[in-house]
GROMACS .gro file of C-alpha atoms in nm:
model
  266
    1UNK     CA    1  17.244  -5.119   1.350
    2UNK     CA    2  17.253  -4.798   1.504
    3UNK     CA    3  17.594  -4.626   1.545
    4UNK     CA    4  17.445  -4.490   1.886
    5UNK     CA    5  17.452  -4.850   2.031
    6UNK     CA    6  17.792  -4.899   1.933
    7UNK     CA    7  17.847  -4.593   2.092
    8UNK     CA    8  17.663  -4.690   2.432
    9UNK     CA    9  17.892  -5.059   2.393
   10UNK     CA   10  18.263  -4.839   2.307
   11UNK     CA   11  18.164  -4.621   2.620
   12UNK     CA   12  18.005  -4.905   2.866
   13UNK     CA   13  18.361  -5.094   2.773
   14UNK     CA   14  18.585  -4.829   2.834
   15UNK     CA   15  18.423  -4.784   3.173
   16UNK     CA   16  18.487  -5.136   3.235
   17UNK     CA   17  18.102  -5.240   3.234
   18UNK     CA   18  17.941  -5.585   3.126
   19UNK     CA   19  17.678  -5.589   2.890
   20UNK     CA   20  17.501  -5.760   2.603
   21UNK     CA   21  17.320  -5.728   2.296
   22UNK     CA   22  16.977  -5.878   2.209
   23UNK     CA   23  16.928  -5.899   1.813
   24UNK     CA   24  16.617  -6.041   1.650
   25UNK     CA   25  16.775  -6.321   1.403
   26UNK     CA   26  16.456  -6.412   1.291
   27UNK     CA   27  16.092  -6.297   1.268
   28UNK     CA   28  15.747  -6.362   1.100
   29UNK     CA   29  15.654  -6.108   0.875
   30UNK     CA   30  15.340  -5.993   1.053
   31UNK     CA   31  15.268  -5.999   1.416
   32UNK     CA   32  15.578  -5.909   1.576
   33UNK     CA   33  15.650  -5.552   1.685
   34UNK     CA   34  16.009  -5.517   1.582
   35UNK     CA   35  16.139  -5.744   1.259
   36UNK     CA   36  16.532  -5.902   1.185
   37UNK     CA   37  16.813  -5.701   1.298
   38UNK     CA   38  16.628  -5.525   1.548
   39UNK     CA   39  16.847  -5.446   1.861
   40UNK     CA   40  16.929  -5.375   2.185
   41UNK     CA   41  17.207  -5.323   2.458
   42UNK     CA   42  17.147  -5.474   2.832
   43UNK     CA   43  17.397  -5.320   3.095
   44UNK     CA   44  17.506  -5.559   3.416
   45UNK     CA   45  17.322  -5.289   3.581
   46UNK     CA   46  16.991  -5.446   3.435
   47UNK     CA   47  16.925  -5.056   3.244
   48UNK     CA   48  16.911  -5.105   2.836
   49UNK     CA   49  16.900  -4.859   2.552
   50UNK     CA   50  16.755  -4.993   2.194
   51UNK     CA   51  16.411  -5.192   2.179
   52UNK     CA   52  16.319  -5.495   2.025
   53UNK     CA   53  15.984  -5.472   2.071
   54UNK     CA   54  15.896  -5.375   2.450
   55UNK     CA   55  15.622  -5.524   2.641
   56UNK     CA   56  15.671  -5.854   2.809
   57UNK     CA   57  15.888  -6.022   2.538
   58UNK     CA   58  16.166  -5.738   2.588
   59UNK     CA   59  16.164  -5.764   2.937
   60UNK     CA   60  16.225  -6.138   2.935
   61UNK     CA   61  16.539  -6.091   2.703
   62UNK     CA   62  16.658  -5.835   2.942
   63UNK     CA   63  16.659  -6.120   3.199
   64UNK     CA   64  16.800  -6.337   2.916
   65UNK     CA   65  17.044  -6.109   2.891
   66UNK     CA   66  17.174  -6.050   3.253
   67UNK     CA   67  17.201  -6.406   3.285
   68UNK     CA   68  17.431  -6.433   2.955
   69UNK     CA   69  17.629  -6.107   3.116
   70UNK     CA   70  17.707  -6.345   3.440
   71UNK     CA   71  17.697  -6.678   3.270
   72UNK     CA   72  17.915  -6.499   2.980
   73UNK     CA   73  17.760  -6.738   2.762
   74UNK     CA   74  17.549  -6.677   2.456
   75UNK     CA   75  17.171  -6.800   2.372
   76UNK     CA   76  16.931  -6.790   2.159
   77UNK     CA   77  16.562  -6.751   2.293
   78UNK     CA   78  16.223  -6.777   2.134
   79UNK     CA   79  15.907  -6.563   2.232
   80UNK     CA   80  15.579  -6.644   2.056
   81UNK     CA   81  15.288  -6.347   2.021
   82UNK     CA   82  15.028  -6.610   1.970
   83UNK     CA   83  14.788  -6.509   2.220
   84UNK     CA   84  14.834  -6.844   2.484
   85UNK     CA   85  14.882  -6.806   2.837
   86UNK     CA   86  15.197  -6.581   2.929
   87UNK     CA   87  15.190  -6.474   2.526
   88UNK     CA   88  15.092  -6.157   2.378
   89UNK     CA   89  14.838  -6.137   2.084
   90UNK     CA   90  15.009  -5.987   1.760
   91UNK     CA   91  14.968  -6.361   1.632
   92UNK     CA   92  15.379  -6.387   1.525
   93UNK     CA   93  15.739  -6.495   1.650
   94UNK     CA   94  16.092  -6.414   1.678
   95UNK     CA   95  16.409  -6.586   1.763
   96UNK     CA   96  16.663  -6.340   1.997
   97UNK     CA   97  17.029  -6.389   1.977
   98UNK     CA   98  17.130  -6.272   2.312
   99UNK     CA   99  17.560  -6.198   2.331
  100UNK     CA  100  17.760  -6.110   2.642
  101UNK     CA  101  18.015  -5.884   2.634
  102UNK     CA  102  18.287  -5.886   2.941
  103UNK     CA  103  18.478  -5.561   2.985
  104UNK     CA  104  18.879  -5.656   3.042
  105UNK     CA  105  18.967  -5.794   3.364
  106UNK     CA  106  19.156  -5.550   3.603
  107UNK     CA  107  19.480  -5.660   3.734
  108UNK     CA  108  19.532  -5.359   4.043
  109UNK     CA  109  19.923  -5.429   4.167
  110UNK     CA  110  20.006  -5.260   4.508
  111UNK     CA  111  20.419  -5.209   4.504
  112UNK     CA  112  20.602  -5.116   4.182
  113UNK     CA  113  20.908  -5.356   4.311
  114UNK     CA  114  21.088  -5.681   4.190
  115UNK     CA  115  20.765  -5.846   4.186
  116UNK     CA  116  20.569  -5.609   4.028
  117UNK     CA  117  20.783  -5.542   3.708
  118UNK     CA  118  20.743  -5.939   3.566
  119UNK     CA  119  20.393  -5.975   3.719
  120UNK     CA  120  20.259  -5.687   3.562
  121UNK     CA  121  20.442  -5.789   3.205
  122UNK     CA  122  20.265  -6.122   3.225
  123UNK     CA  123  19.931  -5.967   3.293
  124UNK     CA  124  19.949  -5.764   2.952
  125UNK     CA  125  20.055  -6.046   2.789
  126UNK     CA  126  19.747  -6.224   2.915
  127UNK     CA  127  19.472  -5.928   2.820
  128UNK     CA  128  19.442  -5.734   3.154
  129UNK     CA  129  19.435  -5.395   3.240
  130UNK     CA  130  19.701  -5.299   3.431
  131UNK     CA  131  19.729  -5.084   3.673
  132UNK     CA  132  20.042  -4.982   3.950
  133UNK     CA  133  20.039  -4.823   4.267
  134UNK     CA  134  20.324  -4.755   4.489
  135UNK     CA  135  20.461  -4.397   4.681
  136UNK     CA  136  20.777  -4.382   4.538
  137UNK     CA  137  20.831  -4.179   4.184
  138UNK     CA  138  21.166  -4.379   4.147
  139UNK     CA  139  20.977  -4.695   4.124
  140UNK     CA  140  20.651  -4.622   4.005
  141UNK     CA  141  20.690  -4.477   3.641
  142UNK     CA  142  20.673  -4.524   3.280
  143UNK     CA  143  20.998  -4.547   3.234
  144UNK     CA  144  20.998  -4.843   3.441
  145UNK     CA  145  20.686  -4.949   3.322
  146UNK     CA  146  20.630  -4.894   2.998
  147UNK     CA  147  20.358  -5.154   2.899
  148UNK     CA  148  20.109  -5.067   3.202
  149UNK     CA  149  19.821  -4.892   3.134
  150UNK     CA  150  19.774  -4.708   3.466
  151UNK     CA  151  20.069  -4.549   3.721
  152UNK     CA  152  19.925  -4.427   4.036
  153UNK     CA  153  20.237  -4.245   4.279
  154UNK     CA  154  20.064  -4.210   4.589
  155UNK     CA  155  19.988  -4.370   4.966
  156UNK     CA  156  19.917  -4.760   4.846
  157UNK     CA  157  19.601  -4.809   5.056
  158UNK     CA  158  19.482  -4.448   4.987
  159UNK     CA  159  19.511  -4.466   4.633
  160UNK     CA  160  19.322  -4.804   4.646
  161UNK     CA  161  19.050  -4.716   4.823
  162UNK     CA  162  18.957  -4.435   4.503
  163UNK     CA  163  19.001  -4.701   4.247
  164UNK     CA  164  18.634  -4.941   4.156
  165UNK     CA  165  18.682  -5.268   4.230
  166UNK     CA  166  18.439  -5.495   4.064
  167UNK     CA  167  18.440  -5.862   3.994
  168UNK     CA  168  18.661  -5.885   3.695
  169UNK     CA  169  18.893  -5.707   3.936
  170UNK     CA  170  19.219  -5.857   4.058
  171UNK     CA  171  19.426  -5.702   4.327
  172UNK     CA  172  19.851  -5.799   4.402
  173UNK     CA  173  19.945  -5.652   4.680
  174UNK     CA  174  20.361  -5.666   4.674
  175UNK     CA  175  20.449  -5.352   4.817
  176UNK     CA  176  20.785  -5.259   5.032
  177UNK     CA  177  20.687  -5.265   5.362
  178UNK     CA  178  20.435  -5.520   5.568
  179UNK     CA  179  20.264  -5.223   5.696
  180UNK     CA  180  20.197  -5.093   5.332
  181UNK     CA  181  20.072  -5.485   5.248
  182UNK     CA  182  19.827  -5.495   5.535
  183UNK     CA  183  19.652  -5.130   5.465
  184UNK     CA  184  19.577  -5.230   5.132
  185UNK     CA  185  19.428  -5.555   5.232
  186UNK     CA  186  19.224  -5.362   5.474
  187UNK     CA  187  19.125  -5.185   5.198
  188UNK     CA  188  19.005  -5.464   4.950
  189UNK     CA  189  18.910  -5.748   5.214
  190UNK     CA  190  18.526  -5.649   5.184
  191UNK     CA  191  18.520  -5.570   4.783
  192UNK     CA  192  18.383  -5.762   4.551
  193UNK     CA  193  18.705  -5.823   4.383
  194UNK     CA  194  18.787  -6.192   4.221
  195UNK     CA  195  19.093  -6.234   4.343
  196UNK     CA  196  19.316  -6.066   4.660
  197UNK     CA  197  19.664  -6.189   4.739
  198UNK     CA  198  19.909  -6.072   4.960
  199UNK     CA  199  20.274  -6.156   4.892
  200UNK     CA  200  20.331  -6.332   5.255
  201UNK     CA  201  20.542  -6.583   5.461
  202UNK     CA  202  20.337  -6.806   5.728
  203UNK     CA  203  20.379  -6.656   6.003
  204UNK     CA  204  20.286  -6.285   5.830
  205UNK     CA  205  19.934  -6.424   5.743
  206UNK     CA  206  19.875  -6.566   6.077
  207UNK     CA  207  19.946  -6.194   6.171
  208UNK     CA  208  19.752  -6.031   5.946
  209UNK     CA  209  19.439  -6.266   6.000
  210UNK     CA  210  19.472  -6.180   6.326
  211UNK     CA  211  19.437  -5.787   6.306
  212UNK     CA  212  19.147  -5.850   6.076
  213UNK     CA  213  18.967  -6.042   6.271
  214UNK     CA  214  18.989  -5.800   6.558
  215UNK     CA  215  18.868  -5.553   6.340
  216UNK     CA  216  18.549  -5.721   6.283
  217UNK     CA  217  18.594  -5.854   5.962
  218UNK     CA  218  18.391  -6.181   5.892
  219UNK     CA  219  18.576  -6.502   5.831
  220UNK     CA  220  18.335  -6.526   5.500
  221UNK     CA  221  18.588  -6.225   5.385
  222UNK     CA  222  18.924  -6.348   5.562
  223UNK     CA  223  18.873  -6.702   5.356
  224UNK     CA  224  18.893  -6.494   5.026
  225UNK     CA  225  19.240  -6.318   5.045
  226UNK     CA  226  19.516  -6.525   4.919
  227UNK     CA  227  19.817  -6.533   5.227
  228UNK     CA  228  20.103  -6.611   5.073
  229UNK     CA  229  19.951  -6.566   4.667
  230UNK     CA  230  20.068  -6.764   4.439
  231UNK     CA  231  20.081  -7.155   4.356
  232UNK     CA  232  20.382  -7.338   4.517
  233UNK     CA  233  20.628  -7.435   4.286
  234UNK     CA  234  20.935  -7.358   4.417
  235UNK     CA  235  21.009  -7.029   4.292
  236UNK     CA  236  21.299  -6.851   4.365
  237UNK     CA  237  21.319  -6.553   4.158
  238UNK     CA  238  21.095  -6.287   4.109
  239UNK     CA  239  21.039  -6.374   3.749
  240UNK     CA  240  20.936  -6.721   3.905
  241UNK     CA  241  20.711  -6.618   4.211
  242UNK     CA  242  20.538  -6.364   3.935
  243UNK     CA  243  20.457  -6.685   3.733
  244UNK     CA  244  20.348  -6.862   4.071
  245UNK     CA  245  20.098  -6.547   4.102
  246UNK     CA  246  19.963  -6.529   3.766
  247UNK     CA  247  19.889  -6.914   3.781
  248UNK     CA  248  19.671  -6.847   4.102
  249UNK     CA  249  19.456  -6.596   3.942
  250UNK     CA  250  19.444  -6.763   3.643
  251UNK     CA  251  19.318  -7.067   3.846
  252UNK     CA  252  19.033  -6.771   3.963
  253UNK     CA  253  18.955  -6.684   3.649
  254UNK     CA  254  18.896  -6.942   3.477
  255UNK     CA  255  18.754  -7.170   3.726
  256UNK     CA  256  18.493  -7.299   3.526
  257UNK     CA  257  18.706  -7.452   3.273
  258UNK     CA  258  18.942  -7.665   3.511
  259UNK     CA  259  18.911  -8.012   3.445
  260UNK     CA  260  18.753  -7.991   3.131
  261UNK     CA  261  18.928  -8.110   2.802
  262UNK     CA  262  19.100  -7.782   2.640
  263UNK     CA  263  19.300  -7.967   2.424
  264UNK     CA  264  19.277  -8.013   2.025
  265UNK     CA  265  19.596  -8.233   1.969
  266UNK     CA  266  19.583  -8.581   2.124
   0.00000   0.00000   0.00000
């Protein structure tokens, strides 16, 4: 393998990029262009650097591959060169493992309050990125925040509105002030983000609903943001309501898993 594709995967994942590799597993001898172990790297943006053989056959595994990216599911794909219909001539075969890659999910939290502190602990414990935003130095610091990857002291929505939001992205928004809480929805409403909550009581989302829908947001957009976040369970404290958070976007994330049978141990 070339150490240039690792570098191209080290550098797509630090930027937070999908992507996946294509590898020839297996290959006739003659009549295939590239032979085992050949490889290549397919971005989420459908660009690719490597080859494994070009022509027709590569730019099917491309495809294969930005399906695997959004599936985030591996395959393994034949492609014949036996000269049929759809086939190219060189009279061989290979098999193509295609692997997806996801870069970390983003957890963006908007406050650096009582809230904040236990939410953002759980979501290092669970893998994410973290990242905090909040205007006040007192609050929003390592000292405070030791295990967070990101501190951003600044104007909440502001600050936001410079950071990408893709679809691995998850956005808290627990800041100190309704005011603060509503900007930064404004911000994200419309972004492709997987997950928006808004730490809320009933009457505060009715509210807020309200001033985005006079804005001329589309009720396709209001139906995504989470008014109050988090699953109801009761909780009191802010260890609790964190919990009650992290459960919701867990439901999110893993959507495609609930109501399947995770467990080993019967």
């Amino acid at each position: 393998m070339s150490s240039e594709i690792l570098y191209k995967a080290l550098h797509a994942s630090q930027k937070g990029q999908n992507y996946a590799f294509a590898t020839i597993t297996e290959a006739t001898l003659k009549g295939t262009p590239r032979k085992m172990g050949a490889k290549m790297i397919v971005f989420d943006d459908g660009t690719s650097f490597g080859t494994i053989g070009g022509g027709r056959n590569e730019k099917a595994a491309i495809a294969e591959c930005l399906k695997a990216i959004q599936k985030q599911r591996p395959a393994t794909v034949t492609y014949n060169y036996f000269g049929r219909k759809g086939e190219s001539v060189c009279g061989g075969q290979m098999k193509v493992f295609i692997e997806p890659f996801a870069a970390k999910d983003h957890l963006i939290i908007c406050g650096a309050g009582h809230i904040a502190l236990p939410l953002s602990a759980i979501g290092k414990i669970l893998g994410f990125n973290v990242t905090i935003i909040d205007d006040r130095k007192a609050f929003a610091n390592k000292g405070r925040f030791p295990h967070v990857d990101k501190i951003i002291v600044g104007n909440h929505a502001d600050e936001l509105a410079k950071l990408s939001i893709k679809s691995n992205t998850y956005v808290g928004i627990v800041t100190q002030g309704n005011e603060f809480d509503f900007e930064c929805l404004k911000v994200v409403i419309k972004s492709p983000a997987a997950y928006i909550g808004v730490i809320s009581s009933k009457p505060k989302r009715v509210k807020f609903l309200g001033r985005l829908k006079s804005a001329g947001i589309e009720l396709k957009y209001l139906k995504r943001a989470q008014i109050p976040m988090g699953f109801d369970i009761g909780a009191q404290t802010p260890e609790e309501i964190a919990v009650s958070i992290m459960a919701e976007i867990l439901a999110v994330k893993n959507k495609s898993y609930i109501g399947t049978d995770k467990f080993l141990d019967k």
